[in-house]
XYZ file of C-alpha atoms in Angstrom:
582
model
C -18.924 26.642 -99.228
C -21.753 28.757 -100.919
C -22.720 32.166 -99.427
C -26.248 30.900 -98.803
C -25.026 27.992 -96.686
C -22.633 30.270 -94.680
C -25.543 32.715 -93.918
C -27.713 29.904 -92.682
C -25.030 28.442 -90.317
C -24.299 31.946 -88.776
C -28.044 32.358 -88.220
C -28.264 28.982 -86.527
C -25.407 29.750 -84.170
C -27.016 32.914 -83.075
C -30.521 31.488 -82.510
C -29.484 28.077 -80.933
C -28.527 29.372 -77.371
C -31.526 31.570 -77.061
C -33.775 28.654 -78.065
C -32.116 26.288 -75.383
C -32.377 28.986 -72.685
C -35.982 29.499 -73.441
C -36.424 25.807 -73.114
C -34.688 25.749 -69.654
C -31.606 24.040 -70.698
C -29.005 26.463 -69.049
C -26.283 24.526 -67.104
C -27.114 23.832 -63.563
C -25.443 26.018 -60.935
C -23.321 24.804 -58.025
C -24.525 24.939 -54.404
C -22.441 24.581 -51.174
C -22.330 25.768 -47.680
C -19.663 27.547 -45.534
C -18.159 26.556 -43.201
C -20.014 23.277 -43.978
C -23.268 21.491 -44.376
C -23.169 20.137 -40.794
C -23.572 23.054 -38.448
C -24.371 23.352 -34.726
C -27.634 24.856 -33.501
C -27.295 28.652 -33.037
C -24.397 29.030 -35.329
C -24.030 31.058 -38.614
C -23.905 29.428 -42.065
C -23.541 30.873 -45.548
C -24.993 29.128 -48.647
C -23.498 29.915 -52.146
C -25.061 29.399 -55.507
C -22.917 29.918 -58.612
C -24.182 29.862 -62.131
C -23.684 31.680 -65.532
C -22.505 35.283 -65.914
C -25.679 36.310 -67.550
C -27.806 35.336 -64.498
C -29.510 38.309 -62.910
C -31.220 36.424 -60.087
C -30.683 33.335 -58.081
C -33.381 31.295 -56.326
C -32.875 28.958 -53.218
C -35.537 26.316 -52.884
C -36.021 24.019 -49.958
C -37.808 20.607 -50.199
C -41.267 20.720 -48.869
C -41.857 24.392 -49.828
C -43.757 25.176 -52.964
C -42.214 28.678 -53.362
C -38.556 29.743 -53.460
C -37.130 29.879 -49.885
C -35.124 32.958 -50.854
C -34.155 35.084 -53.758
C -30.768 36.968 -54.197
C -29.177 39.204 -56.758
C -25.790 38.154 -58.040
C -22.565 39.571 -56.569
C -19.873 40.930 -58.744
C -18.611 39.570 -61.199
C -22.291 38.458 -61.474
C -22.246 34.702 -61.578
C -22.951 33.812 -57.891
C -25.206 34.723 -54.986
C -24.902 34.543 -51.235
C -27.637 33.281 -48.917
C -26.791 33.948 -45.181
C -28.369 32.243 -42.134
C -27.299 34.259 -39.103
C -28.802 31.882 -36.385
C -29.312 28.285 -37.415
C -32.297 26.538 -35.811
C -34.169 23.306 -36.593
C -36.411 25.065 -39.161
C -33.353 25.545 -41.268
C -32.438 21.908 -41.424
C -33.402 20.283 -44.687
C -32.662 19.753 -48.395
C -31.958 22.692 -50.619
C -31.583 23.364 -54.411
C -30.679 26.531 -56.250
C -31.207 27.882 -59.777
C -30.390 30.988 -61.690
C -32.599 33.281 -63.916
C -31.221 35.055 -67.028
C -32.898 37.111 -69.724
C -32.927 33.969 -71.819
C -34.562 31.809 -69.190
C -34.056 29.628 -66.050
C -31.423 27.054 -65.433
C -31.834 23.564 -64.206
C -31.810 23.035 -60.452
C -28.443 22.319 -58.666
C -27.505 19.197 -57.020
C -29.202 18.939 -53.519
C -27.458 20.341 -50.416
C -28.534 18.751 -47.057
C -28.131 21.222 -44.159
C -27.788 19.269 -40.972
C -28.270 20.961 -37.595
C -26.542 19.282 -34.658
C -27.154 19.510 -30.973
C -30.564 17.984 -30.562
C -29.677 14.784 -28.580
C -27.141 13.497 -26.146
C -23.756 12.872 -27.708
C -22.568 9.347 -28.325
C -19.189 7.864 -27.499
C -16.423 7.173 -30.142
C -13.577 4.701 -29.441
C -11.003 2.647 -31.372
C -10.758 -1.061 -31.402
C -8.467 -2.308 -30.160
C -6.852 1.167 -29.581
C -6.269 4.462 -31.537
C -2.499 3.627 -32.009
C -2.182 2.304 -35.527
C 0.980 1.437 -37.415
C 1.359 2.858 -40.924
C -0.616 1.020 -43.467
C -2.795 -0.657 -40.645
C -6.461 -0.707 -40.224
C -8.689 -0.026 -37.197
C -12.366 -0.174 -36.287
C -14.063 2.927 -34.807
C -17.022 2.216 -32.478
C -19.813 4.714 -31.888
C -22.094 3.923 -29.070
C -24.954 5.380 -27.148
C -27.757 4.579 -24.659
C -30.129 6.587 -26.934
C -31.916 4.321 -29.355
C -30.637 6.087 -32.551
C -31.623 4.528 -35.860
C -28.487 5.545 -37.665
C -24.954 6.634 -36.790
C -22.730 8.994 -38.832
C -18.981 9.190 -38.871
C -17.304 12.523 -39.652
C -13.691 13.048 -40.490
C -12.181 16.325 -39.461
C -11.472 18.651 -42.451
C -14.124 16.953 -44.718
C -17.490 18.774 -45.194
C -19.614 15.730 -45.893
C -20.041 12.584 -43.684
C -17.547 9.886 -44.214
C -19.810 6.856 -43.419
C -23.387 6.300 -42.348
C -24.416 2.997 -40.863
C -27.536 1.498 -39.308
C -27.339 1.024 -35.543
C -27.180 -2.273 -33.815
C -27.955 -3.384 -30.272
C -25.577 -6.096 -28.945
C -26.031 -7.918 -25.656
C -24.330 -5.008 -23.811
C -27.506 -3.021 -24.168
C -26.010 0.152 -25.918
C -26.839 1.015 -29.522
C -23.791 1.032 -31.768
C -22.188 1.113 -35.144
C -18.778 -0.269 -36.100
C -16.871 1.679 -38.864
C -13.831 0.120 -40.470
C -11.195 2.655 -41.233
C -7.858 2.098 -43.158
C -5.324 1.665 -44.357
C -4.018 4.717 -42.587
C -0.977 6.620 -43.599
C 0.991 9.338 -41.860
C 0.484 11.729 -44.746
C -2.664 13.183 -43.269
C -4.443 13.595 -39.968
C -7.045 11.082 -38.852
C -9.351 12.825 -36.390
C -13.042 11.662 -36.172
C -16.354 12.424 -34.529
C -19.640 10.604 -34.684
C -23.344 11.488 -34.398
C -26.773 9.752 -34.054
C -30.112 10.451 -35.429
C -33.533 9.187 -35.936
C -35.073 8.160 -39.339
C -38.003 10.614 -39.053
C -35.713 13.531 -38.699
C -32.578 12.795 -40.632
C -31.241 16.390 -40.671
C -31.388 16.790 -36.866
C -28.352 15.032 -35.395
C -27.021 14.611 -31.863
C -24.202 16.635 -30.309
C -20.842 15.292 -31.763
C -18.911 12.765 -29.741
C -15.571 13.889 -28.439
C -12.837 13.926 -31.090
C -10.771 10.676 -31.607
C -7.460 10.971 -33.205
C -5.627 8.014 -34.709
C -2.008 8.226 -33.974
C -0.069 6.603 -36.793
C 3.087 5.201 -35.330
C 6.208 4.476 -37.319
C 9.487 2.626 -36.632
C 11.523 5.511 -35.101
C 12.946 4.867 -31.712
C 10.484 4.597 -28.897
C 10.817 6.985 -25.927
C 10.690 6.002 -22.278
C 7.764 6.691 -19.926
C 8.489 7.001 -16.148
C 7.364 8.560 -12.945
C 9.542 9.929 -10.127
C 6.964 8.487 -7.670
C 5.932 4.941 -7.145
C 3.388 3.613 -9.687
C 1.209 2.882 -6.710
C -0.570 6.115 -5.747
C -3.122 7.335 -3.209
C -6.180 9.441 -4.046
C -5.384 13.161 -3.800
C -1.749 12.657 -4.638
C -0.041 14.776 -7.420
C 1.272 12.627 -10.270
C 3.513 13.529 -13.150
C 4.333 11.128 -15.999
C 7.548 11.961 -17.955
C 8.097 10.991 -21.577
C 11.905 11.061 -22.418
C 13.886 10.240 -25.516
C 17.455 10.733 -26.896
C 15.885 11.301 -30.225
C 15.279 15.096 -30.673
C 11.480 14.724 -30.906
C 9.463 18.220 -31.216
C 6.232 16.912 -29.762
C 5.014 14.099 -27.489
C 1.666 12.312 -26.894
C 0.473 10.459 -23.882
C -2.082 7.754 -24.455
C -4.063 5.780 -21.847
C -5.330 2.413 -22.807
C -8.939 1.884 -23.496
C -9.552 5.621 -22.704
C -12.131 7.532 -24.751
C -10.196 10.793 -24.350
C -7.965 12.309 -27.016
C -4.378 11.552 -26.240
C -2.751 14.530 -24.534
C -0.311 16.376 -26.738
C 2.602 18.529 -25.629
C 5.414 20.357 -27.341
C 9.012 19.547 -26.477
C 10.007 21.199 -23.175
C 13.403 22.778 -23.138
C 15.805 20.954 -20.730
C 19.270 19.607 -20.524
C 19.805 16.029 -21.694
C 17.214 13.927 -23.383
C 14.240 15.633 -25.008
C 10.968 15.165 -23.329
C 7.647 16.383 -21.908
C 5.969 16.135 -18.513
C 2.284 15.226 -18.317
C 0.788 16.304 -14.914
C -2.055 14.059 -13.692
C -3.674 15.018 -10.344
C -4.972 15.195 -7.953
C -5.252 11.581 -8.398
C -8.752 9.796 -8.454
C -9.961 6.441 -9.540
C -10.149 7.619 -13.210
C -6.300 7.901 -13.345
C -5.689 4.093 -12.827
C -4.788 2.443 -16.009
C -2.026 1.596 -18.482
C -0.197 4.370 -20.308
C 2.212 4.786 -23.232
C 3.778 7.725 -24.827
C 5.011 8.719 -28.326
C 7.307 11.179 -29.907
C 7.051 13.041 -33.234
C 8.424 15.706 -35.406
C 6.574 18.878 -36.434
C 7.244 18.368 -40.158
C 5.678 14.914 -40.034
C 2.248 13.578 -38.932
C 4.003 10.237 -38.138
C 4.723 9.198 -34.459
C 7.361 7.106 -33.094
C 7.029 3.546 -31.825
C 5.159 3.364 -28.472
C 7.049 3.355 -25.244
C 6.945 0.338 -22.921
C 3.625 0.582 -21.015
C 3.513 1.993 -17.471
C 0.697 0.874 -15.048
C -0.700 3.393 -12.570
C -2.515 1.829 -9.476
C -4.723 3.759 -7.332
C -5.176 2.522 -3.643
C -8.263 2.786 -1.234
C -10.765 1.806 -3.988
C -11.896 -1.335 -2.344
C -13.302 -1.621 1.230
C -11.115 -4.496 2.342
C -7.535 -4.202 4.034
C -5.346 -7.283 3.773
C -2.589 -8.353 6.291
C 1.002 -9.057 5.556
C 3.220 -11.538 7.464
C 6.709 -13.191 6.953
C 8.196 -16.610 7.476
C 10.535 -17.502 9.057
C 10.812 -13.940 10.469
C 11.613 -10.299 9.653
C 15.384 -10.850 10.225
C 16.912 -13.347 7.820
C 20.329 -14.186 6.350
C 21.069 -13.902 2.661
C 20.488 -17.247 0.995
C 17.581 -18.272 3.209
C 14.037 -19.108 1.879
C 11.569 -16.399 2.729
C 7.720 -16.354 2.131
C 5.608 -13.271 2.535
C 1.879 -14.118 3.237
C -0.837 -11.767 2.096
C -4.343 -12.686 3.203
C -7.748 -11.045 3.587
C -11.186 -12.006 5.008
C -12.931 -10.300 2.172
C -12.935 -11.691 -1.378
C -10.264 -10.415 -3.746
C -9.081 -12.536 -6.716
C -5.568 -10.982 -6.964
C -3.031 -9.894 -4.490
C -0.204 -7.392 -5.156
C 3.110 -7.055 -3.291
C 4.896 -3.736 -3.440
C 8.211 -2.610 -2.140
C 8.620 0.873 -0.852
C 10.807 3.025 -3.202
C 11.004 0.474 -5.937
C 10.341 1.570 -9.449
C 9.485 -1.904 -10.692
C 5.769 -2.752 -10.948
C 4.252 -4.794 -7.913
C 4.239 -8.654 -8.004
C 0.777 -10.175 -8.759
C -0.623 -13.541 -7.758
C -3.963 -15.094 -7.853
C -5.640 -15.541 -4.560
C -6.459 -19.016 -3.049
C -9.147 -19.675 -0.375
C -7.700 -21.516 2.577
C -8.764 -21.839 6.219
C -11.337 -19.068 5.891
C -9.041 -16.593 4.236
C -8.198 -15.529 0.763
C -4.449 -15.554 0.510
C -1.341 -15.480 -1.630
C 2.216 -16.540 -0.868
C 5.115 -14.499 -2.456
C 8.356 -16.623 -2.171
C 11.918 -15.338 -2.241
C 13.988 -18.469 -2.709
C 16.826 -17.732 -1.895
C 16.497 -14.181 -0.558
C 19.275 -11.670 -1.370
C 20.318 -8.394 0.487
C 18.873 -6.357 -2.342
C 15.367 -7.710 -1.372
C 15.447 -6.157 1.993
C 13.118 -3.216 2.600
C 9.574 -2.314 3.642
C 6.786 -4.140 1.870
C 3.003 -3.665 1.670
C 0.320 -5.870 -0.061
C -2.975 -4.957 -1.668
C -6.090 -6.751 -3.153
C -7.817 -6.198 -6.416
C -10.435 -7.470 -8.719
C -9.573 -8.810 -12.199
C -12.394 -6.760 -13.692
C -10.629 -3.447 -12.533
C -6.937 -4.460 -12.062
C -5.683 -0.875 -11.641
C -7.928 -0.204 -8.687
C -6.624 -1.518 -5.344
C -7.697 -2.026 -1.783
C -6.302 -0.192 1.197
C -2.662 -1.161 1.877
C -1.689 -3.545 4.565
C 0.392 -2.473 7.546
C 4.128 -2.119 6.405
C 6.419 -5.038 7.044
C 10.159 -4.449 7.204
C 12.384 -7.282 6.024
C 16.083 -7.169 6.937
C 18.430 -9.311 5.142
C 21.979 -9.690 6.446
C 24.463 -9.954 3.588
C 28.193 -10.848 3.487
C 30.675 -9.092 5.678
C 31.657 -6.746 2.950
C 28.095 -5.523 2.549
C 26.772 -2.464 4.473
C 24.522 -3.281 7.286
C 21.053 -1.872 7.930
C 20.611 1.855 8.330
C 21.276 3.119 11.864
C 18.261 3.951 14.002
C 17.617 6.051 17.018
C 19.623 4.656 20.085
C 16.573 5.392 22.237
C 14.439 3.111 20.225
C 14.464 -0.677 20.522
C 11.616 -1.139 18.123
C 11.939 -3.592 15.371
C 14.275 -6.621 15.009
C 16.906 -5.164 17.202
C 14.906 -6.273 20.298
C 15.513 -9.959 19.412
C 19.352 -9.325 19.442
C 19.103 -7.648 22.770
C 17.120 -10.544 24.294
C 19.450 -13.102 22.917
C 22.494 -11.448 24.376
C 20.740 -11.083 27.797
C 19.761 -14.800 27.786
C 23.322 -15.837 26.832
C 24.788 -13.851 29.724
C 22.292 -15.238 32.284
C 23.156 -18.815 31.104
C 26.972 -18.080 31.566
C 26.483 -16.716 35.031
C 24.325 -19.781 36.029
C 26.916 -22.194 34.670
C 29.716 -20.465 36.624
C 27.633 -20.702 39.820
C 27.104 -24.420 39.286
C 30.803 -25.037 38.901
C 31.678 -23.190 42.153
C 29.071 -25.115 44.066
C 30.398 -28.455 42.649
C 34.033 -27.605 43.497
C 33.044 -26.631 47.019
C 31.077 -29.846 47.467
C 34.117 -31.879 46.368
C 36.414 -30.056 48.674
C 34.090 -30.674 51.565
C 33.996 -34.537 50.605
C 37.788 -34.649 50.729
C 38.097 -33.575 54.386
C 39.712 -35.907 57.120
C 38.028 -37.565 60.144
C 39.545 -36.871 63.615
C 42.092 -39.478 64.945
C 42.549 -41.247 68.357
C 45.970 -39.829 68.943
C 48.043 -37.235 67.307
C 51.171 -38.325 65.444
C 54.572 -38.013 67.163
C 56.384 -34.808 66.505
C 59.164 -36.564 64.594
C 56.483 -38.240 62.301
C 55.002 -36.675 59.138
C 51.674 -34.869 59.989
C 48.563 -35.719 58.235
C 48.300 -33.556 55.023
C 45.107 -32.201 53.515
C 44.201 -34.032 50.420
C 44.183 -30.769 48.531
C 47.605 -29.804 49.702
C 50.380 -29.434 47.050
C 52.186 -32.608 48.224
C 49.264 -34.716 46.946
C 49.858 -33.734 43.363
C 53.597 -34.439 43.343
C 54.287 -37.515 45.446
C 52.642 -40.436 47.080
C 51.507 -39.393 50.530
C 52.119 -41.638 53.577
C 49.472 -41.649 56.207
C 49.719 -43.068 59.663
C 46.672 -44.741 61.396
C 46.295 -45.429 64.983
C 45.059 -49.003 65.813
C 44.424 -50.996 68.732
C 46.781 -53.908 69.029
C 45.144 -56.689 70.961
C 47.976 -59.148 70.069
C 51.027 -57.843 68.581
C 51.806 -59.493 65.337
C 54.367 -58.998 62.589
C 51.706 -58.619 59.770
C 48.713 -56.454 59.567
C 45.959 -57.043 56.954
C 43.496 -54.341 55.897
C 39.751 -55.084 55.632
C 38.378 -56.121 52.280
C 36.014 -53.138 51.888
C 38.472 -51.406 49.596
C 37.541 -53.879 46.806
C 34.313 -52.087 46.087
C 36.149 -48.874 45.424
C 37.851 -50.413 42.442
C 41.092 -51.540 44.007
C 42.392 -54.095 41.536
C 44.287 -56.091 44.225
C 41.223 -56.153 46.435
C 43.623 -56.264 49.423
C 45.753 -53.583 51.008
C 48.658 -54.496 53.351
C 50.142 -52.393 56.102
C 53.554 -52.865 57.635
C 53.549 -52.356 61.520
C 56.475 -50.520 62.911
C 57.813 -50.629 66.603
C 58.179 -47.319 68.172
C 58.319 -45.897 71.583
C 54.568 -45.347 71.754
C 52.513 -46.998 74.493
C 52.358 -50.827 74.114
C 48.756 -50.980 73.232
C 49.227 -48.795 70.224
C 50.578 -49.922 66.869
C 51.476 -47.596 64.059
C 50.967 -48.633 60.408
C 52.240 -47.146 57.109
C 49.458 -47.167 54.647
C 49.419 -46.329 50.839
C 46.917 -43.519 50.321
C 46.050 -44.539 46.828
C 44.759 -47.958 47.958
C 43.157 -46.784 51.220
C 39.361 -46.212 51.329
C 38.939 -43.125 53.452
C 36.118 -42.404 55.580
C 35.644 -38.836 56.814
C 33.602 -37.775 59.729
C 33.202 -34.529 61.891
C 36.110 -34.186 64.298
C 35.540 -35.427 67.872
C 36.255 -33.066 70.771
C 39.252 -34.178 72.937
C 39.201 -34.839 76.579
C 40.377 -31.314 77.198
C 37.448 -30.066 75.327
C 39.472 -28.510 72.402
C 39.139 -29.604 68.852
C 42.005 -31.415 67.207
C 44.521 -29.457 65.264
C 43.774 -31.267 62.008
C 41.392 -34.100 60.866
C 42.323 -37.763 61.219
C 42.030 -40.543 58.741
C 41.068 -43.961 60.103
C 41.555 -47.338 58.646
C 39.966 -50.529 59.961
C 42.678 -53.043 60.494
C 42.460 -56.749 61.412
C 45.229 -57.746 63.785
C 46.176 -61.354 63.576
C-alpha cells in the first residue's frame, strides 16, 4: 500500500464519526422505568436513559409536549441519566422518549416508554375457567369481567414489567363486560400469578385498580393429601370451622382451594406435628360465603409443582332458606335389623332438593330431588334393609339447585333405633326417670299383656265356679238307709276312679220286677236311648222301691233343696230320676 493511500485512510477514519454525529446518527439510547412502567397513583417511579459515554446531557421528551419534559446530566461513569417522579399522578401518564447530547451532536430518539398510572376506576374480577388448578402442560382460560363498560382489558403477569395480553372487551348475555385470555401450556418451572385491568380508549394510560391476584396451581402426579374436618360438614352460621389437610408424604407447604372462588388459594407452611404432615386452615365464624366445595394440595419448597388434588369436601351452611322441612319415619322409630325403613322429608315451601344428615357422621348427606305430592314437596329416603349401623339421630334440609351448599333450617331431630342380633350392644342407657322416646311403647305393651293375663284368669275362675254350681244335686224324698251308700258329690274323688252307684226313691204304685227309665235320656247322647234300673226288695216301707242306677247314663236334674217337714234342710242334695213302673 502506498504512503498516500495510508494517509487518506487514517484521515477518513478520524473524520467519519464526527461527520455522522453532526448528522444526528449517534446510536439511540435505552429507556426504562423502575419498578416498572405500570405504577399506582401516588407512588414513586424512576425513569432511566442510557446512551454513549461521550454524552454530556440527556433529554426526556413526552408525546404532546413541544419542548423536552426534563433534562439531566449523566451520572458516573457518564453514559446514563436518572429522571425521578416522586408522586405519580395522571399528568405523568403518557408516552416518553429520551435522547442524549454529545459534543459531536444529538442521538436518535429511544424506543417509546408508556408510563401507565393505575387506580382511576373500579377493579375488575379475574377468574380461571374451569378452575385455577392446572396439570403440568395444560391450558386454562382467564376471564376478566367488570360492570364498568371498559373498552379494553389488560392481563398482567407478576414479575413481568410489560402487559402480557391486551384484548377488546365483549358484553355477553350476562350483562358484564369481559375478556377471555387463553394461557398455556403451563409448567411448574415458574410462578403463574396474574392480575387484570380495564381502561377506555380515550385514556389508554389511565387504568383501573388491579384485580385481586390469581395464581395458577400447577398440579403434578405426586400422591394427593386428604382433606377433612373434625366437625360435621353441615355447619351453622357463627360456628368455628377448621379444615385439615393431611398427607403421609413430607410436604413443606399446603394450599386450600375453594371451587369457583375468586380469592387466591390459601397457602400455609407445614405445621410441626406427630404423624402425617399437614396444615390446619381455620374458617370462621361461618357465614354463607363459606359454603362450597374445597380441595387441598401439598408441595415442596424447592419446586413450584403441587401434588394431585385431594378428594373434594363439601361444606354446607344451614339457615340460609326461610323454610323448615319435617321428617317422619315408617313403620316407626323402633325397628328390627333387616326391616324396610323409609324416612320421609317434606316441606310446604318449594325446594328442589332434600338432604338427609345423620348426627356425628363424617359422610356427606344423602341428596334426593323433591317431588310435589298432596300439597307438599317431599322426598323418600329408603333403607332396604336397615342395619344396626344405620341407627342414630337424623335431620333433613332443603336446598335450591342454584346454590346447593346453602341449606334451609333443619327439621326436628328424629331418632331411629335398630335392634340388632343378640351379640350386638343395645342402645345407650337413658335416665331411669325419663320415659321419653321409644321405651314408652315397650312399657305400654308390657302393661297391656299383664292386664290381658289377669282378665283371662278371672274368666277361667268364673267358668269353673259356674260348672261346679251346675253339677250340684237336687233334694230327695227320703234319705238313704244308713247301710246304703250315701249320695256323693259329683266333684268328689270317687267320681274320677270308679263308677258311682246312685239310689233314687220312686213311688211304687204296682210292684213289678222290672223298672224302665224314661226316654228323655236319649237327647243327651245316650247311645242306647234306654236306661234300665233293677229294683231291689228291702225293709223300707211297702210303697217305696229302691233302684240301682248307672250314673253315666242317667240324665240328672238339679234343683234347690226342699225343706223337710221338720223345717231343716237335708244333709246333702238328692238326685231324682223319673221312672215308669209297669
